[in-house]
Coordinates of C-alpha atoms in Angstrom, one line a residue:
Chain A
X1 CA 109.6 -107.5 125.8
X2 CA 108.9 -110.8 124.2
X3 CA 108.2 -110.8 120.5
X4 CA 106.7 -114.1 119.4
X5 CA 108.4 -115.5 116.3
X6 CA 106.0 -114.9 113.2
X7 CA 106.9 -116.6 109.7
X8 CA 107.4 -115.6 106.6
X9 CA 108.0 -111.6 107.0
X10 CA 106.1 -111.1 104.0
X11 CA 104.4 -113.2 100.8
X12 CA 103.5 -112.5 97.1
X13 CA 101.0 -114.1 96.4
X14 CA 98.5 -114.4 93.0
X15 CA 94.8 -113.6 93.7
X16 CA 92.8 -116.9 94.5
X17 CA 96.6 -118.9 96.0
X18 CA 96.0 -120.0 99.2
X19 CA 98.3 -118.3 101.9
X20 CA 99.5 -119.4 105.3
X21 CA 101.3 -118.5 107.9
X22 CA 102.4 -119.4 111.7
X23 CA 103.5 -118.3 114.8
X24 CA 106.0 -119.5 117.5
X25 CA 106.8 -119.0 121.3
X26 CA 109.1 -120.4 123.2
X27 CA 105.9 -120.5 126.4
X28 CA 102.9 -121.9 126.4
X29 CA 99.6 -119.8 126.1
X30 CA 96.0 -120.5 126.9
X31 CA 94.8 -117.7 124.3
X32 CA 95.7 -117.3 120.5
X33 CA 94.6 -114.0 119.0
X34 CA 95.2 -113.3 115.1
X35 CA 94.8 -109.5 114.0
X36 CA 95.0 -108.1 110.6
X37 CA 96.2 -104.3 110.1
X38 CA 95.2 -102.3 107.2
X39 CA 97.7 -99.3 106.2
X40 CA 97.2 -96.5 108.3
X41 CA 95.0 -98.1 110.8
X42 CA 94.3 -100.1 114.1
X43 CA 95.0 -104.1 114.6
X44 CA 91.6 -105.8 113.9
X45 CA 90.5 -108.9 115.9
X46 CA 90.4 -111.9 113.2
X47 CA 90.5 -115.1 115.7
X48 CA 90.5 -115.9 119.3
X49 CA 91.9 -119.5 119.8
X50 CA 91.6 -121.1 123.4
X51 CA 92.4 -124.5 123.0
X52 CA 95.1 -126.7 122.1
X53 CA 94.3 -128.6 118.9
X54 CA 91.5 -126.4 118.3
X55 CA 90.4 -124.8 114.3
X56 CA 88.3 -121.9 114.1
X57 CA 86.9 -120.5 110.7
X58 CA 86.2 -116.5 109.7
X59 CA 85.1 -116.9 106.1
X60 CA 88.0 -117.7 104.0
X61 CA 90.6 -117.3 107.1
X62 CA 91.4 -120.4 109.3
X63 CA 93.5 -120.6 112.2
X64 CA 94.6 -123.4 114.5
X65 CA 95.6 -123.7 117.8
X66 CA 98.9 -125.9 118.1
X67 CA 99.0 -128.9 120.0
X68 CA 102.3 -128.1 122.4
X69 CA 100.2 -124.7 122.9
X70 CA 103.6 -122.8 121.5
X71 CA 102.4 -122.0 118.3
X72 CA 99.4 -121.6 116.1
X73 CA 98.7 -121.2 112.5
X74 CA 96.7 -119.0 110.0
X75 CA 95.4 -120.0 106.2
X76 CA 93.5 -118.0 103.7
X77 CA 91.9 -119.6 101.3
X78 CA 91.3 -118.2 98.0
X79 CA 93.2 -114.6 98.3
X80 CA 91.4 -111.6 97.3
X81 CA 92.7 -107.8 96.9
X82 CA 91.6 -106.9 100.3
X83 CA 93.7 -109.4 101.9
X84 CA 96.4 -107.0 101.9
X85 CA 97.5 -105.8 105.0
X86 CA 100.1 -107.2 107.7
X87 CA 98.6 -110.3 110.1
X88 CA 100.1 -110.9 113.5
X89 CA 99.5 -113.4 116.2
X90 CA 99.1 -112.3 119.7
X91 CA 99.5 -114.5 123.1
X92 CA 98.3 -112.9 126.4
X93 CA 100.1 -114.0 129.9
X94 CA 98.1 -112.7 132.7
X95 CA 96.9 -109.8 131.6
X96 CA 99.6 -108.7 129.1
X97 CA 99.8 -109.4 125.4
X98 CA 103.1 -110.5 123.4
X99 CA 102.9 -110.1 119.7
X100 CA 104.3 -111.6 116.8
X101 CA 106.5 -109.6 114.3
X102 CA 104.0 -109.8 111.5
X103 CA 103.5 -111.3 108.1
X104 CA 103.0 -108.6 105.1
X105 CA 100.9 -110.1 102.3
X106 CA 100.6 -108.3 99.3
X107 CA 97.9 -110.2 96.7
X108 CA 98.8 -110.0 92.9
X109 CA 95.7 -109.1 90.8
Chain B
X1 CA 78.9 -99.9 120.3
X2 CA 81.4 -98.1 119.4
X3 CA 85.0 -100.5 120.7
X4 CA 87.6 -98.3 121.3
X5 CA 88.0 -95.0 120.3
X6 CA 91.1 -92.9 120.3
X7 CA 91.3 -89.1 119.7
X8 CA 92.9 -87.2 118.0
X9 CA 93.9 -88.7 114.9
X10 CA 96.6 -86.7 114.3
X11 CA 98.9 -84.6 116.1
X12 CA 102.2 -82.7 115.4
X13 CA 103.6 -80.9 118.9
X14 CA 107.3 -78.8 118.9
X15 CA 109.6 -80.2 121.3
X16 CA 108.9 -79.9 124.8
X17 CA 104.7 -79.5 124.3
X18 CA 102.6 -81.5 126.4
X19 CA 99.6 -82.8 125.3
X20 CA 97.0 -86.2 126.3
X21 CA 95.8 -88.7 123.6
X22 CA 92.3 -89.7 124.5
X23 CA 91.0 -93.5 124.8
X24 CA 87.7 -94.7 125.6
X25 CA 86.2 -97.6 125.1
X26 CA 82.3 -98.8 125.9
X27 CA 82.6 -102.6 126.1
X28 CA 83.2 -102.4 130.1
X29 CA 86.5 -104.1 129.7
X30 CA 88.1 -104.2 132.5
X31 CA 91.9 -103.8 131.3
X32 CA 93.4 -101.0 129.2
X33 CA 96.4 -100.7 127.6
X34 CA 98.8 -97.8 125.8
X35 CA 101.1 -99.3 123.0
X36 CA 103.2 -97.4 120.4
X37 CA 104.1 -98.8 116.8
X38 CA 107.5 -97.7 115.5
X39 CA 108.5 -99.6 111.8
X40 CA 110.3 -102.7 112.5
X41 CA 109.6 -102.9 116.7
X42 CA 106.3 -104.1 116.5
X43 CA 104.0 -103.7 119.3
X44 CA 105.2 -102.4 122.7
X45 CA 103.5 -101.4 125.4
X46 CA 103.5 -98.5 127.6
X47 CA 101.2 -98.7 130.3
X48 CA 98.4 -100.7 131.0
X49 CA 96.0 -100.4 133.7
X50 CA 94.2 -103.2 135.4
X51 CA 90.9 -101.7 136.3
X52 CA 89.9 -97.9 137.3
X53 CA 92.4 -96.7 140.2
X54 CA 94.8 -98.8 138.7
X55 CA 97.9 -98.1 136.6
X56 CA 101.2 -100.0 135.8
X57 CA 104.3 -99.6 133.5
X58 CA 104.9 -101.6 130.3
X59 CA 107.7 -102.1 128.6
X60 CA 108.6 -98.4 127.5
X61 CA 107.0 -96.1 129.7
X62 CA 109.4 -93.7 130.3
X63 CA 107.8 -90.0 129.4
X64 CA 104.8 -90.9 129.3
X65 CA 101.8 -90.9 132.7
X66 CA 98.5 -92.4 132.4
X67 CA 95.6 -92.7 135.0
X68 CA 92.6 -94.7 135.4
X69 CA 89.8 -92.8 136.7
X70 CA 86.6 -94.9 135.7
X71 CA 86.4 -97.8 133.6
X72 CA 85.8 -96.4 130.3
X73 CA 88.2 -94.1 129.9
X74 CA 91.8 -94.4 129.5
X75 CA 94.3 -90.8 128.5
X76 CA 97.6 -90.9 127.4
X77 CA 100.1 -88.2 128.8
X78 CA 103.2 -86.8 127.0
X79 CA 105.1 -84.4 129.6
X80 CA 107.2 -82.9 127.9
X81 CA 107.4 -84.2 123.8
X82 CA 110.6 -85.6 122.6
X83 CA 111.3 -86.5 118.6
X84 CA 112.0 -90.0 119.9
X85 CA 108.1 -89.8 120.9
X86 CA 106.8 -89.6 117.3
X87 CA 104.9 -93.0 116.7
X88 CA 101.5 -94.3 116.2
X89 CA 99.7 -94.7 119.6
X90 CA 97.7 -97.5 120.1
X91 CA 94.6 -97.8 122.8
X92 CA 93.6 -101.7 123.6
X93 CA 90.9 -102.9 125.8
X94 CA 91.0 -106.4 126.6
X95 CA 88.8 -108.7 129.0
X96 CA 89.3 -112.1 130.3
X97 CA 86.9 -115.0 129.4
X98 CA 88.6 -116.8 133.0
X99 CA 91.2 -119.8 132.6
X100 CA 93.8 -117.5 130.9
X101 CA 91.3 -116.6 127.5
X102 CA 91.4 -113.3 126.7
X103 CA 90.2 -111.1 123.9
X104 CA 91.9 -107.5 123.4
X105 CA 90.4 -105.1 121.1
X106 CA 92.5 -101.9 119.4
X107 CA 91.7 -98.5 118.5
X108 CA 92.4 -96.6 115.6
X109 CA 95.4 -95.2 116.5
X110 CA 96.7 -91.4 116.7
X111 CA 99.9 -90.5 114.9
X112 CA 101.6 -88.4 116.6
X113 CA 105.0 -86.5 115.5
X114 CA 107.2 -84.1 117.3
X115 CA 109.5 -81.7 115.8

């Protein structure tokens, strides 16, 4: 099925660096979605995006609805420990959801 | 409210076993969906149902039946286990806001491994 394209794979980062990330397809959506995924357990719903050009804010986390509606973007500001985790994006057409390949972040004490 | 929940959350079967992975969710969403995670595939789904009485085939579905009988719950079936089968399982319920906005909401995920 279609994978959306999800950059970078992973990041390093100090505690308190800023991170971001992005996501690409090559159709247009109407919906953003940005989960994060702790080891050993289930994708948890960050963000819902809906409209092009749009920024929504969850605490520290930021995300951004692109303007061509084929990508979007996440930011964390000030990293903390629990950051860690992988982060996908996720684009629904009709009913069924396409996800990206996911970003690892590990944050350095 | 509980979102989705998923039983069990852990399972080892021999080759050949049958067994169902639970899903149920209390939100009254009206689509479900069955993904599994394998380490470097990502997501991908298995079925996904559309509302109760309702069923349809993802993108890996072979091995696996599900059914639809009221709107809450959601059950997993593996006919016949295969190694290729062990995964984490992933339940999703997801609703639509109208003009293409969704939201989809996970479980917890059962691990499942055949030997």
């Amino acid at each position: 099925g279609q994978q959306l394209n999800q950059s970078p794979q992973s990041m390093f980062i100090q505690e308190g660096e800023d991170v971001s990330m992005n996501c690409t397809s090559s159709s247009i959506f109407n919906t953003w979605l940005w989960y994060k995924q702790d080891p050993g357990e289930g994708p948890v719903l960050l963000i819902a995006l809906y409209k092009a050009g749009e920024l929504t804010s969850n605490g520290r986390l930021t995300a951004q609805f692109g303007i061509t509606r084929k990508d979007s973007f996440l930011n964390i500001s000030a990293s903390i420990p629990s950051d860690v985790g992988i982060y996908f994006c996720a684009g629904p057409t009709g009913n069924q959801f396409y996800f990206g390949t996911g970003t690892s972040l590990t944050v350095i004490p | 409210n509980a979102g989705v929940t998923q039983t069990p959350k852990f399972q080892v079967l021999k080759t050949g076993q049958s067994m169902t992975l639970q899903c149920a969710q209390d939100m009254n969403h009206e689509y479900m969906s069955w993904y599994r995670q394998d380490p470097g595939m990502g997501l991908r789904l298995i079925h996904y149902s559309v509302g109760a009485g309702i069923t349809d085939q993802g993108e890996v579905p072979n091995g696996y039946n599900v059914s639809r009988s009221t709107t809450e719950d959601f059950p997993l079936r593996l006919l016949s286990a295969a190694p290729s089968q062990t995964s984490v399982y992933f339940c999703a319920s997801s609703y639509s806001k109208g003009q293409g906005r969704y939201e989809q909401y996970f479980g917890p995920g059962t691990r499942l491994t055949v030997t």
